[in-house]
Coordinates of C-alpha atoms in Angstrom, one line a residue:
M1 CA 41.9 189.6 193.6
S2 CA 39.5 190.9 196.2
V3 CA 36.3 189.1 196.9
R4 CA 33.1 191.0 197.3
S5 CA 31.0 190.4 200.3
L6 CA 27.3 189.3 200.0
P7 CA 24.7 192.1 199.8
A8 CA 22.8 192.8 203.0
L9 CA 19.7 191.2 201.7
T10 CA 20.8 187.9 200.0
I11 CA 18.0 186.0 198.5
L12 CA 18.1 182.2 199.0
L13 CA 16.9 180.7 195.8
V14 CA 15.4 177.3 196.4
L15 CA 14.7 175.6 193.1
S16 CA 11.1 174.4 192.7
C17 CA 8.5 173.2 190.3
S18 CA 4.8 172.3 190.3
L19 CA 5.6 169.0 192.1
A20 CA 5.8 169.0 195.9
V21 CA 9.2 167.6 196.7
P22 CA 10.0 167.0 200.4
T23 CA 13.5 166.6 201.7
F24 CA 14.7 163.0 202.4
A25 CA 14.5 163.8 206.2
D26 CA 11.2 162.6 207.6
S27 CA 11.3 158.8 207.8
Q28 CA 13.3 155.9 209.0
A29 CA 14.6 155.0 205.5
R30 CA 18.1 155.9 204.3
I31 CA 20.0 156.6 201.2
V32 CA 23.6 155.5 200.4
R33 CA 25.8 156.6 197.5
L34 CA 27.0 154.9 194.4
S35 CA 30.5 156.4 194.7
Q36 CA 32.4 154.7 191.8
V37 CA 31.3 153.4 188.5
D38 CA 33.8 151.8 186.0
G39 CA 32.4 150.2 182.9
D40 CA 28.9 148.6 182.5
V41 CA 27.2 148.9 185.8
Q42 CA 23.4 148.7 186.0
I43 CA 20.9 149.4 188.8
D44 CA 17.3 148.2 189.4
R45 CA 15.9 151.0 191.6
N46 CA 12.9 148.9 192.6
L47 CA 10.5 150.9 190.4
G48 CA 9.2 148.0 188.4
Q49 CA 11.2 149.1 185.4
G50 CA 14.0 146.5 185.7
Y51 CA 17.7 147.3 185.2
E52 CA 19.0 150.5 183.7
K53 CA 22.4 152.2 183.3
A54 CA 23.9 153.4 186.5
F55 CA 26.2 156.3 186.9
I56 CA 28.1 157.9 189.8
N57 CA 26.3 159.5 192.7
L58 CA 23.0 157.8 192.1
P59 CA 21.2 157.4 195.5
V60 CA 20.9 153.7 196.3
T61 CA 17.7 153.0 198.4
Q62 CA 16.2 150.0 200.1
G63 CA 15.1 147.3 197.7
A64 CA 17.6 148.3 195.0
K65 CA 19.9 145.9 193.1
L66 CA 23.2 146.5 191.4
R67 CA 25.0 144.4 188.9
T68 CA 28.4 144.8 187.2
G69 CA 29.0 143.6 183.6
Q70 CA 32.2 142.1 182.2
G71 CA 35.2 144.2 183.1
A72 CA 33.1 146.6 185.2
R73 CA 33.5 147.6 188.9
A74 CA 31.5 149.7 191.3
E75 CA 31.7 151.1 194.9
I76 CA 29.0 151.9 197.4
E77 CA 29.8 154.4 200.1
F78 CA 27.8 154.5 203.4
E79 CA 27.3 157.4 205.7
D80 CA 30.0 156.4 208.1
G81 CA 32.6 155.9 205.4
S82 CA 32.1 152.2 205.1
S83 CA 32.5 150.9 201.6
L84 CA 31.3 147.9 199.5
R85 CA 33.1 147.2 196.3
L86 CA 31.9 145.0 193.4
T87 CA 34.1 143.2 190.9
P88 CA 33.0 142.2 187.4
G89 CA 30.0 139.8 187.2
T90 CA 28.6 140.6 190.6
V91 CA 25.0 141.1 191.6
L92 CA 24.1 142.7 194.9
E93 CA 20.7 143.6 196.6
F94 CA 19.8 146.0 199.4
P95 CA 16.9 144.4 201.4
E96 CA 17.2 146.9 204.2
L97 CA 18.7 150.5 204.6
A98 CA 16.9 151.7 207.7
L99 CA 17.4 154.0 210.7
R100 CA 16.4 152.7 214.2
D101 CA 14.6 154.8 216.7
S102 CA 17.8 155.0 218.6
G103 CA 19.5 156.7 215.7
A104 CA 21.6 153.7 214.8
R105 CA 21.8 152.7 211.1
S106 CA 20.8 149.2 210.1
S107 CA 22.0 147.9 206.7
S108 CA 21.3 144.5 205.1
V109 CA 23.0 143.5 201.9
E110 CA 22.6 140.2 200.0
L111 CA 25.4 139.0 197.6
Q112 CA 23.7 137.0 194.9
Q113 CA 26.6 136.4 192.6
G114 CA 30.3 137.3 192.2
T115 CA 32.8 138.8 194.5
A116 CA 32.5 141.8 196.9
Y117 CA 34.9 143.6 199.2
L118 CA 33.5 145.2 202.4
N119 CA 35.4 147.6 204.6
F120 CA 33.1 148.2 207.6
K121 CA 34.0 151.1 209.9
G122 CA 32.0 149.7 212.8
D123 CA 30.6 152.9 214.4
K124 CA 28.9 152.3 217.8
G125 CA 25.4 150.9 217.5
E126 CA 25.7 150.2 213.7
E127 CA 24.1 147.0 212.4
F128 CA 25.4 145.5 209.2
V129 CA 24.4 142.1 207.8
L130 CA 25.9 140.7 204.6
G131 CA 24.0 137.6 203.3
F132 CA 25.0 134.9 200.9
G133 CA 23.2 131.7 200.2
R134 CA 21.8 130.3 203.4
E135 CA 24.5 132.1 205.5
S136 CA 24.9 135.7 206.7
L137 CA 27.7 137.8 208.2
T138 CA 26.8 139.9 211.2
L139 CA 29.2 142.8 211.7
K140 CA 29.4 144.9 214.8
K141 CA 33.1 145.9 214.9
P142 CA 35.5 147.2 212.3
S143 CA 36.5 144.6 209.7
H144 CA 37.7 144.3 206.2
L145 CA 36.8 141.2 204.2
R146 CA 36.3 139.7 200.8
L147 CA 33.2 137.5 200.0
E148 CA 33.3 135.3 196.9
L149 CA 30.0 133.5 195.9
R150 CA 30.3 130.7 193.3
D151 CA 27.6 128.3 192.1
A152 CA 27.9 125.8 195.0
S153 CA 30.2 127.4 197.5
A154 CA 31.2 130.7 199.1
T155 CA 34.5 131.9 200.6
V156 CA 34.9 134.5 203.3
A157 CA 38.4 135.9 203.6
V158 CA 39.1 138.3 206.5
F159 CA 41.9 140.9 206.0
N160 CA 41.3 142.7 209.3
G161 CA 39.1 142.4 212.2
A162 CA 37.0 139.3 212.8
V163 CA 33.5 138.2 211.6
E164 CA 30.7 135.9 212.7
V165 CA 28.9 133.8 210.2
N166 CA 25.5 132.4 211.0
G167 CA 23.1 130.2 209.1
A168 CA 22.7 126.6 208.0
S169 CA 26.3 125.8 209.0
G170 CA 25.7 127.1 212.5
K171 CA 27.9 129.8 214.1
V172 CA 31.3 130.2 212.5
D173 CA 33.9 132.7 213.7
V174 CA 36.5 133.8 211.1
E175 CA 39.6 135.6 212.4
K176 CA 42.0 138.1 210.8
K177 CA 44.0 136.5 208.0
H178 CA 41.8 133.4 208.1
S179 CA 39.2 132.2 205.6
A180 CA 36.1 130.0 205.6
T181 CA 34.6 128.1 202.7
F182 CA 31.0 127.1 202.9
D183 CA 29.4 124.3 200.9
L184 CA 26.1 125.8 199.8
A185 CA 24.9 122.4 198.7
G186 CA 25.0 121.2 202.2
S187 CA 27.1 118.0 202.0
T188 CA 30.1 119.5 203.9
P189 CA 29.1 122.5 206.1
Y190 CA 32.3 124.5 206.0
T191 CA 36.1 124.4 206.1
L192 CA 38.5 126.8 207.9
A193 CA 41.9 127.8 206.6
N194 CA 44.6 129.8 208.4
N195 CA 45.7 131.7 205.3
L196 CA 44.2 133.8 202.6
E197 CA 44.2 132.9 198.9
P198 CA 45.0 136.0 196.8
D199 CA 42.5 137.4 194.3
P200 CA 43.2 139.4 191.2
Y201 CA 41.1 142.4 192.6
D202 CA 42.9 142.6 195.9
D203 CA 45.2 145.3 194.7
W204 CA 42.3 147.3 193.4
D205 CA 40.5 147.1 196.7
K206 CA 43.7 148.2 198.5
Q207 CA 44.2 151.1 196.2
Q208 CA 40.7 152.4 196.8
D209 CA 41.1 152.1 200.6
K210 CA 44.4 153.9 200.4
Y211 CA 42.7 156.7 198.4
H212 CA 40.0 157.2 201.0
Q213 CA 42.4 157.0 204.0
Q214 CA 44.6 159.6 202.4
Y215 CA 42.1 162.2 201.3
R216 CA 39.4 161.7 204.0
A217 CA 41.9 162.3 206.9
N218 CA 41.5 166.1 206.8
S219 CA 38.4 167.9 205.7
Y220 CA 36.5 171.1 206.6
S221 CA 33.2 169.4 205.6
P222 CA 31.1 168.3 208.6
Y223 CA 29.6 165.6 206.6
G224 CA 31.2 162.2 206.6
Y225 CA 30.9 160.4 203.3
G226 CA 32.1 162.1 200.1
A227 CA 34.8 163.9 202.1
S228 CA 37.7 162.1 200.3
D229 CA 36.4 163.2 196.9
L230 CA 36.0 166.8 198.1
N231 CA 39.6 166.9 199.2
Y232 CA 41.0 165.3 196.1
Y233 CA 39.0 167.2 193.5
G234 CA 39.0 170.6 195.2
S235 CA 39.8 172.7 198.2
F236 CA 38.3 174.8 201.0
Y237 CA 39.1 178.5 201.0
N238 CA 38.5 181.2 203.6
I239 CA 36.6 183.8 201.6
P240 CA 36.3 187.2 203.2
G241 CA 32.7 188.0 204.0
Y242 CA 31.6 184.4 203.4
G243 CA 33.7 182.1 205.6
M244 CA 34.9 178.7 204.6
M245 CA 33.8 177.6 201.1
W246 CA 34.7 174.8 198.8
Q247 CA 35.5 175.0 195.1
P248 CA 36.4 172.2 192.6
Y249 CA 39.7 172.4 190.7
L250 CA 39.7 173.0 186.9
V251 CA 36.7 175.3 186.6
G252 CA 36.5 177.8 183.8
A253 CA 34.8 181.1 183.8
G254 CA 31.6 179.8 182.2
W255 CA 31.3 176.8 184.5
D256 CA 28.4 176.3 186.9
P257 CA 27.6 173.4 189.2
F258 CA 24.6 172.1 187.2
M259 CA 26.2 171.5 183.8
N260 CA 26.3 167.8 184.0
G261 CA 23.9 165.5 185.8
A262 CA 20.3 164.2 185.7
W263 CA 16.9 164.5 187.4
M264 CA 16.0 161.1 188.8
W265 CA 12.6 160.2 190.1
Y266 CA 12.1 158.5 193.5
P267 CA 8.6 157.5 194.5
G268 CA 7.4 159.2 197.7
A269 CA 10.2 161.8 197.4
G270 CA 9.9 163.1 193.9
Y271 CA 12.9 164.3 191.8
A272 CA 16.4 164.4 193.0
W273 CA 19.3 166.1 191.2
V274 CA 22.1 163.6 190.6
S275 CA 25.5 165.2 189.7
S276 CA 27.9 163.6 187.2
Y277 CA 31.0 165.1 188.8
P278 CA 33.2 162.6 190.7
W279 CA 32.9 164.9 193.8
G280 CA 29.3 165.6 193.3
W281 CA 27.5 164.0 196.3
T282 CA 27.8 166.1 199.4
P283 CA 27.7 169.6 197.7
Y284 CA 24.3 168.7 196.3
R285 CA 22.8 167.1 199.3
Y286 CA 23.8 169.6 202.0
G287 CA 24.4 173.3 202.3
S288 CA 24.1 175.6 199.3
W289 CA 25.9 176.8 196.1
T290 CA 27.0 180.5 196.1
Y291 CA 28.2 182.6 193.3
V292 CA 31.0 184.9 194.3
N293 CA 31.8 187.7 191.9
S294 CA 35.1 187.4 190.0
N295 CA 35.7 184.0 191.6
G296 CA 32.8 181.8 190.4
W297 CA 30.8 179.2 192.2
F298 CA 31.6 177.8 195.7
W299 CA 29.8 175.4 198.0
Q300 CA 29.0 176.4 201.5
P301 CA 28.6 173.4 203.8
G302 CA 26.1 175.1 206.2
R303 CA 26.2 175.6 209.9
T304 CA 24.2 172.6 211.0
W305 CA 23.1 169.2 209.9
T306 CA 19.9 170.2 208.0
G307 CA 18.9 167.0 206.3
W308 CA 19.3 165.5 202.8
N309 CA 18.3 167.9 200.0
T310 CA 16.8 166.6 196.8
V311 CA 16.9 170.0 195.2
P312 CA 20.1 172.1 195.1
R313 CA 20.0 175.3 197.0
I314 CA 21.5 178.4 195.3
V315 CA 22.6 181.7 196.7
N316 CA 23.4 185.0 194.9
P317 CA 23.2 183.5 191.3
P318 CA 24.6 185.8 188.6
Q319 CA 22.3 187.5 186.1
H320 CA 21.1 185.3 183.2
F321 CA 21.8 182.1 185.2
N322 CA 19.6 179.3 184.0
A323 CA 18.7 177.3 187.1
P324 CA 18.0 173.6 186.5
R325 CA 14.3 172.8 186.2
M326 CA 13.1 169.3 187.0
P327 CA 10.5 167.6 184.7
T328 CA 6.8 168.6 185.3
A329 CA 5.6 165.0 185.2
P330 CA 6.6 162.2 187.6
G331 CA 8.5 159.1 186.7
Q332 CA 10.9 160.5 184.1
T333 CA 14.7 160.6 183.9
L334 CA 16.1 163.9 182.4
I335 CA 19.8 163.9 181.4
V336 CA 21.5 167.2 181.4
N337 CA 24.9 167.4 179.6
R338 CA 25.7 170.9 178.5
G339 CA 29.2 171.1 179.9
A340 CA 31.2 168.6 177.9
P341 CA 34.8 170.0 177.9
V342 CA 35.8 171.7 174.7
G343 CA 38.8 173.6 173.5
P344 CA 42.5 173.0 174.3
S345 CA 43.7 170.9 177.2
G346 CA 44.9 172.7 180.3
A347 CA 47.6 170.1 181.0
I348 CA 48.9 166.7 179.9
Q349 CA 49.6 164.1 182.6
G350 CA 51.2 161.1 181.1
K351 CA 48.9 160.2 178.1
S352 CA 45.9 161.8 179.7
A353 CA 44.6 165.2 178.6
I354 CA 43.3 167.2 181.6
R355 CA 41.0 169.9 180.5
S356 CA 41.0 173.4 182.1
D357 CA 37.2 173.5 182.4
S358 CA 36.4 169.9 183.3
A359 CA 35.8 170.5 187.0
G360 CA 37.3 167.0 187.5
L361 CA 34.9 165.3 185.1
G362 CA 36.7 162.5 183.4
V363 CA 39.6 162.5 185.9
A364 CA 39.8 159.1 187.7
R365 CA 40.2 159.4 191.4
G366 CA 43.8 159.4 192.5
S367 CA 45.0 159.3 188.9
V368 CA 46.8 162.7 189.0
R369 CA 49.2 163.5 191.8
N370 CA 48.5 167.2 192.3
L371 CA 45.3 168.3 190.7
G372 CA 45.3 171.6 192.6
R373 CA 48.7 172.6 191.3
I374 CA 47.6 171.9 187.7
S375 CA 44.5 174.0 188.3
Q376 CA 46.5 176.9 189.7
Q377 CA 48.6 177.0 186.5
V378 CA 45.5 177.5 184.4
E379 CA 44.2 181.2 184.0
R380 CA 40.5 181.4 183.3
P381 CA 39.3 184.5 181.3
V382 CA 36.0 185.9 182.4
S383 CA 33.9 188.2 180.3
A384 CA 32.3 191.4 181.8
T385 CA 28.9 190.9 183.4
P386 CA 26.7 193.3 185.3
G387 CA 28.1 193.8 188.7
S388 CA 31.5 192.1 188.0
R389 CA 34.9 193.1 186.6
S390 CA 36.3 191.9 183.4
G391 CA 39.7 190.3 183.3
T392 CA 41.0 186.9 184.4
M393 CA 39.3 184.6 186.9
R394 CA 41.5 182.7 189.2
A395 CA 41.0 180.5 192.1
P396 CA 41.4 182.2 195.5
S397 CA 45.0 182.5 196.8
A398 CA 46.5 179.2 197.9
A399 CA 47.2 180.9 201.3
S400 CA 43.5 180.9 201.9
A401 CA 43.1 177.2 201.3
A402 CA 42.4 175.2 204.4
R403 CA 42.4 171.5 205.3
L404 CA 41.1 171.2 208.9
P405 CA 40.3 168.1 210.9
A406 CA 36.8 166.9 210.1
G407 CA 34.3 168.6 212.4
G408 CA 37.1 170.8 213.8
S409 CA 35.1 174.0 213.4
S410 CA 32.2 174.6 215.7
R411 CA 30.7 176.9 213.0
V412 CA 29.9 173.9 210.7
S413 CA 29.8 170.9 213.0
A414 CA 26.8 168.6 213.3
P415 CA 25.0 168.8 216.5
A416 CA 26.9 167.2 219.4
G417 CA 26.2 163.5 219.7
S418 CA 24.3 163.4 216.4
T419 CA 24.6 160.0 214.7
A420 CA 21.6 160.4 212.4
G421 CA 22.4 160.3 208.7
P422 CA 20.3 161.5 205.8
R423 CA 16.8 160.0 205.7
M424 CA 14.4 159.5 202.9
S425 CA 10.9 161.0 203.1
T426 CA 7.9 158.8 202.6
G427 CA 5.8 161.8 201.1
S428 CA 34.0 158.3 189.2
G429 CA 36.8 156.9 187.5
S430 CA 33.4 158.1 187.1
S431 CA 30.7 157.4 184.7
A432 CA 28.5 160.3 183.6
P433 CA 25.2 159.9 181.9
S434 CA 26.0 159.0 178.3
S435 CA 23.0 160.4 176.5
R436 CA 22.8 164.1 175.7
G437 CA 19.7 165.9 177.0
P438 CA 18.4 169.5 176.8
A439 CA 20.0 172.3 178.6
H440 CA 18.4 173.7 181.7
R441 CA 15.2 175.3 180.8

């Protein structure tokens, strides 16, 4: 089916309200992504309100704390693709998420309880410190490790790379496939072992690493983190008149990108839209959403690195589209859940029902072998609207799908030599918000 080109005078609709909301692009602060939430995960956003329910794609800022309940797990993804994974019963704090004048990112994380896995990519100039008790790991090169903190001891197990531990025990180098156990009570400083004791969550950590490696490898998106979820839950298409655009799989004719999510308040920056979709980080932080007649909503990455958007940008919305409106008073959390899948399932994979209009919501990452093939088998009826044809809505032809090397197109690449990630202004399996709020007003 042909795709109509944009009108000559396309209006860029930037959602706004009575509050002034700057982009997160003017200071030395940073934001990282809560990229996976399984079970009871809570976050203290450093607002003086204590812990609250966490859900996927929440921005994690300096001073925040995360904790996982019994049977719960979580993952934090950093701008360069580094990841930090929390097992059940873990408490983690982020004392520093900053950007140096040189453009290098500086991250300081403190493990206060439990077990965490860190896969550090080690980009040039990056600073990453992982603290525990009276000790701290200083990471400058790629490394993959497990840190377990008990009442009176802590064990660092290094899968790949090498790490340096500094603190009350002095300087301790831990090499690949070695471990070091520290006596936090201070009677015996530390003991080294030339082997690694297995942990029940090692397999989970490996599975998540494999997922990211497989789906991050090729992407048309110029933005680093979130690329693996974009490739798993959707595909880029070459749309005539538009160029390369991304669309999630399993979207029905009535779907729009703002059916599930929440408005979250961040002091100094105002409200930020947080999507509940497992792929819903990058498409709401960069670029814009465009409605293409007869083919639905697509995400356009944008031509340059333009900063971190708090408010989604929308191009060419259809008539009668209800844009999401943030609360008019500061400090609130507004849950939006008007797109819960209804009707018959589009496919059955094992014992899991995959809905044809879910847009990936409820589909755990990596749980379905070929989500794109299932999506192509589902026809999406579309009703007649002004300026569009009636009939059946389908995804663009598979022949137009593209998986290019990251940054491979000069049309959408970040500026050469740019290392700056998104900044905060001073001015999932996924877990969606559980409570039902009003529709967009």
